[in-house]
Short mmCIF file of C-alpha atoms and ligand atoms in Angstrom, two decimals:
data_model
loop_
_atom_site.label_atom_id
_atom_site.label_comp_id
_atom_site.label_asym_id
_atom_site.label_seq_id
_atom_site.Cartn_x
_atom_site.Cartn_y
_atom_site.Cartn_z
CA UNK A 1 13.24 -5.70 -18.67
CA UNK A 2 13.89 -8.59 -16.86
CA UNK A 3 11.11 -11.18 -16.76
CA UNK A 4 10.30 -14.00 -15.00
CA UNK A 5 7.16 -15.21 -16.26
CA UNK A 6 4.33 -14.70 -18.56
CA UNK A 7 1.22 -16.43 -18.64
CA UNK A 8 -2.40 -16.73 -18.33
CA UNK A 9 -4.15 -17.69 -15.44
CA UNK A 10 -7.44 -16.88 -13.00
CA UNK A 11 -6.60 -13.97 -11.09
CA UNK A 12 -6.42 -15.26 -7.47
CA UNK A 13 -5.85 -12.23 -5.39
CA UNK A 14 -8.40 -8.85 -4.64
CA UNK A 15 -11.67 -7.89 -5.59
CA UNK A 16 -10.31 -8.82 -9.59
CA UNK A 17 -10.11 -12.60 -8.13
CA UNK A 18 -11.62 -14.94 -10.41
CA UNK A 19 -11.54 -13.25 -14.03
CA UNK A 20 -9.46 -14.39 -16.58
CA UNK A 21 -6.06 -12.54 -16.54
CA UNK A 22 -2.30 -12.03 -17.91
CA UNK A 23 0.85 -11.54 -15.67
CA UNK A 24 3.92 -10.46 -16.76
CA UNK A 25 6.01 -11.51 -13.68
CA UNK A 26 9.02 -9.25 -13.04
CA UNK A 27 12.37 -10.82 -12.05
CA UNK A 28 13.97 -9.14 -8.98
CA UNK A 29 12.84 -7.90 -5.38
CA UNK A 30 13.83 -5.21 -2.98
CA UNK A 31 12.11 -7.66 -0.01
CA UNK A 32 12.53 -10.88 1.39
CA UNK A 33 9.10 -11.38 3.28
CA UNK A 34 8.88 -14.23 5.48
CA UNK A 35 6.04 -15.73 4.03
CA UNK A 36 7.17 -15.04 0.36
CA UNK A 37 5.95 -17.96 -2.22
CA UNK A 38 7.57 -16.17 -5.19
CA UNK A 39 11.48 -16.90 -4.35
CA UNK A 40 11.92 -17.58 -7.72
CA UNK A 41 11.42 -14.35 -9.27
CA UNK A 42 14.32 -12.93 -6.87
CA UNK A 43 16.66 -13.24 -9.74
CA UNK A 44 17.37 -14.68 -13.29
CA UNK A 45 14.71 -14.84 -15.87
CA UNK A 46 14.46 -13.47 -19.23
CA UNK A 47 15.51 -9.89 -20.73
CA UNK A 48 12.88 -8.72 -23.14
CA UNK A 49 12.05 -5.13 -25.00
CA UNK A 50 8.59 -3.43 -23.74
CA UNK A 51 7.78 -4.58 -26.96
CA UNK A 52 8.04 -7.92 -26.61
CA UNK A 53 6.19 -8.28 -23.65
CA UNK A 54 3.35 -6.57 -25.27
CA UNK A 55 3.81 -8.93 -28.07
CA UNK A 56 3.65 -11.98 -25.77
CA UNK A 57 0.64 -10.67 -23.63
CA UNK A 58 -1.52 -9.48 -27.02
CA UNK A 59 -1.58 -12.71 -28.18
CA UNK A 60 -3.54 -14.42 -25.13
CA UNK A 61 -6.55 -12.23 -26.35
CA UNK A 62 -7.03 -11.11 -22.63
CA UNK A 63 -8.19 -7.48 -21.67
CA UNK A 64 -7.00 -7.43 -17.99
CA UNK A 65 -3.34 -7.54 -17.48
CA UNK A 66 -1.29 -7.37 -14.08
CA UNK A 67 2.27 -6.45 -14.06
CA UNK A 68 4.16 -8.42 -10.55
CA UNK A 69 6.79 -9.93 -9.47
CA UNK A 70 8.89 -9.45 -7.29
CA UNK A 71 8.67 -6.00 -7.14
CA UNK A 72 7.76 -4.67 -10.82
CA UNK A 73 8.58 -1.19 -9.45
CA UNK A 74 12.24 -2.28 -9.18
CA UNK A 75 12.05 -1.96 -12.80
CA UNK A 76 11.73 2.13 -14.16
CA UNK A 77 10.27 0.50 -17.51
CA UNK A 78 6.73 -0.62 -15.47
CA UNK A 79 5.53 2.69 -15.92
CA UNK A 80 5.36 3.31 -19.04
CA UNK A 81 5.12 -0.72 -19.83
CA UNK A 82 1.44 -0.25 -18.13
CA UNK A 83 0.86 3.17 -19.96
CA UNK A 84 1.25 1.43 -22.77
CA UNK A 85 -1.12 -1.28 -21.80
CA UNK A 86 -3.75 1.44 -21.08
CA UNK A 87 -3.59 3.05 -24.36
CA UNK A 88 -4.41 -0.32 -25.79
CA UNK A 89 -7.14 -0.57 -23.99
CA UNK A 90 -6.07 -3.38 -21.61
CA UNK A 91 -7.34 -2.73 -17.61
CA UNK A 92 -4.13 -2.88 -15.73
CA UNK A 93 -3.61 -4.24 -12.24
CA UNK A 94 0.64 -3.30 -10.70
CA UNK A 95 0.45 -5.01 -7.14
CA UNK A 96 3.23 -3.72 -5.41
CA UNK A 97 4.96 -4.09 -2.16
CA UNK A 98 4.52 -0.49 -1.22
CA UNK A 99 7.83 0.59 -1.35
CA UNK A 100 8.45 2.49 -4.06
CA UNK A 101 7.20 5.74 -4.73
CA UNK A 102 3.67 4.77 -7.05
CA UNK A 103 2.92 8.33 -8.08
CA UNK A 104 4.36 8.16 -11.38
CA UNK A 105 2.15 5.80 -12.05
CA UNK A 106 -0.83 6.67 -15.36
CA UNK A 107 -3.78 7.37 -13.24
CA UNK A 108 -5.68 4.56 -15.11
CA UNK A 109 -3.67 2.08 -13.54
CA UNK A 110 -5.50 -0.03 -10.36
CA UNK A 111 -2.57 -0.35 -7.78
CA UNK A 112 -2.57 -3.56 -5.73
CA UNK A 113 -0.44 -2.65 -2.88
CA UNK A 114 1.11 -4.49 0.15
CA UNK A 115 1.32 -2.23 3.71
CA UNK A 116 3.94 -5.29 5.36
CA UNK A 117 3.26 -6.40 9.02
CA UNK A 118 5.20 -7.06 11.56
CA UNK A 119 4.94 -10.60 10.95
CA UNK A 120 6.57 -10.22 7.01
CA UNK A 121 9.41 -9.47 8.87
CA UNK A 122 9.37 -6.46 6.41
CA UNK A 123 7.46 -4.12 8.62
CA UNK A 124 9.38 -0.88 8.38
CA UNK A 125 10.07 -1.17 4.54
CA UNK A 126 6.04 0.53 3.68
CA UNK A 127 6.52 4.00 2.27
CA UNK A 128 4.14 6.19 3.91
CA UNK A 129 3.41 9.09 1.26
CA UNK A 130 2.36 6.22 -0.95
CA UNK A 131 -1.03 6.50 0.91
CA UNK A 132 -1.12 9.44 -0.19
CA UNK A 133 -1.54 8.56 -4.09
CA UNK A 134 -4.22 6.01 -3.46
CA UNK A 135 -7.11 6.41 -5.63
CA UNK A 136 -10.85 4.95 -4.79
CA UNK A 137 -10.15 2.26 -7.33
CA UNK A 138 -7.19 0.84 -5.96
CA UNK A 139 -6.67 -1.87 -3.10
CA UNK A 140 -4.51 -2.18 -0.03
CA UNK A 141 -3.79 -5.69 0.96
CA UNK A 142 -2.28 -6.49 4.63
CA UNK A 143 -1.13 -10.10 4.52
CA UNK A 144 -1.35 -11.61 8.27
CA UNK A 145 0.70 -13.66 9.93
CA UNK A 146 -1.11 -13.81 13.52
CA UNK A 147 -2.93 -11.94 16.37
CA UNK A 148 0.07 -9.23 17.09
CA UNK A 149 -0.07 -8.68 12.57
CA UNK A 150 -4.09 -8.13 12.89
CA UNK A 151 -4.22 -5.88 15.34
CA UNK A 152 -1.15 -3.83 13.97
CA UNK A 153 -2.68 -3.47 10.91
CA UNK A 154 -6.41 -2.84 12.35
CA UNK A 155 -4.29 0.10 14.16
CA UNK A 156 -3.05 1.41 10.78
CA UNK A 157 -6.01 1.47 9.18
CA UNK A 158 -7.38 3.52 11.86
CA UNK A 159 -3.99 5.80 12.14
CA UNK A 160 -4.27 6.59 8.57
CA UNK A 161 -8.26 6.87 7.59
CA UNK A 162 -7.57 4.25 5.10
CA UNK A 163 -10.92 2.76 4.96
CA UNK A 164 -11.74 6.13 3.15
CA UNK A 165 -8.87 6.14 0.73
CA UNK A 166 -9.96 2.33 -0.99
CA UNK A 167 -10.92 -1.32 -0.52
CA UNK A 168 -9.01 -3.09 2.27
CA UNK A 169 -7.88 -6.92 1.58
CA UNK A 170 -6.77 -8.71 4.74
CA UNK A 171 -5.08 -11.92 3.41
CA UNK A 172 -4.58 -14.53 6.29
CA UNK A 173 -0.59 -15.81 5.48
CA UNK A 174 -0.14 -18.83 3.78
CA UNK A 175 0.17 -22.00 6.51
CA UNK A 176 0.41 -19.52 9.26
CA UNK A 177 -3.05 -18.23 10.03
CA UNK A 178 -6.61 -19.89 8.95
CA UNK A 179 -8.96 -17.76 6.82
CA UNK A 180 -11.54 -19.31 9.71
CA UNK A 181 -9.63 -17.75 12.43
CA UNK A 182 -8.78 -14.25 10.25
CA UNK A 183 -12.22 -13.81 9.72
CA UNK A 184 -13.94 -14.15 12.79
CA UNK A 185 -11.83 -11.72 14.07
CA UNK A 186 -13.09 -9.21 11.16
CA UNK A 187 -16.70 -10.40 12.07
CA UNK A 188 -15.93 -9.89 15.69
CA UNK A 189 -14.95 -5.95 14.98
CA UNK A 190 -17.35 -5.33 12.23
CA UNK A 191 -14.07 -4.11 10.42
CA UNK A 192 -14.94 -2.77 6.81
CA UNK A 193 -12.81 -4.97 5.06
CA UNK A 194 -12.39 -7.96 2.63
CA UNK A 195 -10.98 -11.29 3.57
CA UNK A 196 -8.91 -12.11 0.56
CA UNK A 197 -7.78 -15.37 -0.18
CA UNK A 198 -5.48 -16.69 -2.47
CA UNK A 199 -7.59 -18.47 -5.09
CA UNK A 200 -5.27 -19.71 -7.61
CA UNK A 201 -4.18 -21.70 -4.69
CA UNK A 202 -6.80 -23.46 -4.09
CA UNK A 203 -7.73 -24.04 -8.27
CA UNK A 204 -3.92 -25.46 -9.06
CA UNK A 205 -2.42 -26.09 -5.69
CA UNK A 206 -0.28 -23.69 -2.90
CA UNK A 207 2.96 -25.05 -5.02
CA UNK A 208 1.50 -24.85 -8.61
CA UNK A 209 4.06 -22.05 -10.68
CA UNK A 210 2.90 -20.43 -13.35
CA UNK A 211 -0.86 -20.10 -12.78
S1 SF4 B 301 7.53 -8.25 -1.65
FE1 SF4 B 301 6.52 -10.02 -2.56
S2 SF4 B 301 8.06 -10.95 -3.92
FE2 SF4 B 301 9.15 -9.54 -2.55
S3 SF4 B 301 9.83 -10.83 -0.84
FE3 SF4 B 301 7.85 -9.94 -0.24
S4 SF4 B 301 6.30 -11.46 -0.84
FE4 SF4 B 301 8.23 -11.98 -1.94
#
């Protein structure tokens, strides 16, 4: 597998936010989202065995694990990478762009998964029949670049019944839209959703790698 990173860090993004957790960061994306503060997984890094990740993540003594990237399901080895995982008893977060068919994935894993906007410049890349495969535990994260992003994605939740499927995260994007300004229009609509903000950037800074 080709890795970018591994580390230890707070997790900064979903309702996980704030507990202690491992990434193994996969080189290599399918994207190229406008917004995208990861350019340097798109290529390079590291080839290493399923093996030794597992070996490099054990030894942080850390139950909760999330495999990213890039896009992790780029890589075929993620699934059974994170089965793995599971049958060591780790809790295992995959965010994923949405792309890429998730329904091989072990039931036990919690899917973190972009729908892309408009505004990502990525907005027909979302594989429908993902929704499909969403379980009660998992998360579906809209990341928002302005008005025309909010109410496109306010529309899709509605088109789709989403709010029944799992938790909605709607992330305002990065130096483009202000939490303050994202969330009074949730207020305004009573939507059922979570305003998710990127914490690790405001512990070690919007520019801050490896954390
Ligand atoms: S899917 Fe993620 S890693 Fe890929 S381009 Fe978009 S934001 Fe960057």
């Amino acid at each position: 597998m080709q890795i970018c990173e591994i580390f230890a860090s707070i997790q900064g993004e979903s309702t996980y936010a704030g507990l202690p957790c491992v990434f193994v960061r996969l080189s290599g994306c399918n994207l190229r989202c406008s917004y995208c503060d990861t350019l340097f997984a798109y290529e390079g890094g590291t080839v290493m065995s399923p093996d030794e990740v597992i070996t490099d993540v054990s030894k942080y003594g850390i139950g909760l694990v999330e495999i990213t990237g890039g896009e992790p399901l780029c890589h075929t080895e993620t699934v059974s990478l994170a089965g793995r995982f599971l049958d060591m008893g780790f809790r295992v977060l995959v965010e994923t762009n949405g792309t890429i068919d998730i329904s091989g994935l072990d039931q036990r894993v919690i899917v973190i998964m972009d729908v892309k906007t408009p505004g990502s410049g990525e907005g027909d890349s979302f594989l429908t029949r993902n929704f499909d495969f969403m379980k009660k535990e998992d998360e579906l994260k809209f990341v928002i670049t302005d008005r025309a992003d909010y109410e496109w994605a306010v529309e899709t939740v509605g088109r789709y019944n989403l709010g029944e499927k799992c938790t909605l995260l709607f992330s305002p994007a990065s130096g483009r839209l202000s939490a303050a300004e994202l969330g009074g229009w949730i207020i305004a609509d009573r939507l059922p959703v979570r305003l998710n903000l990127q914490m690790h950037k405001f512990i070690y800074g919007a520019d801050m790698r490896g954390v």
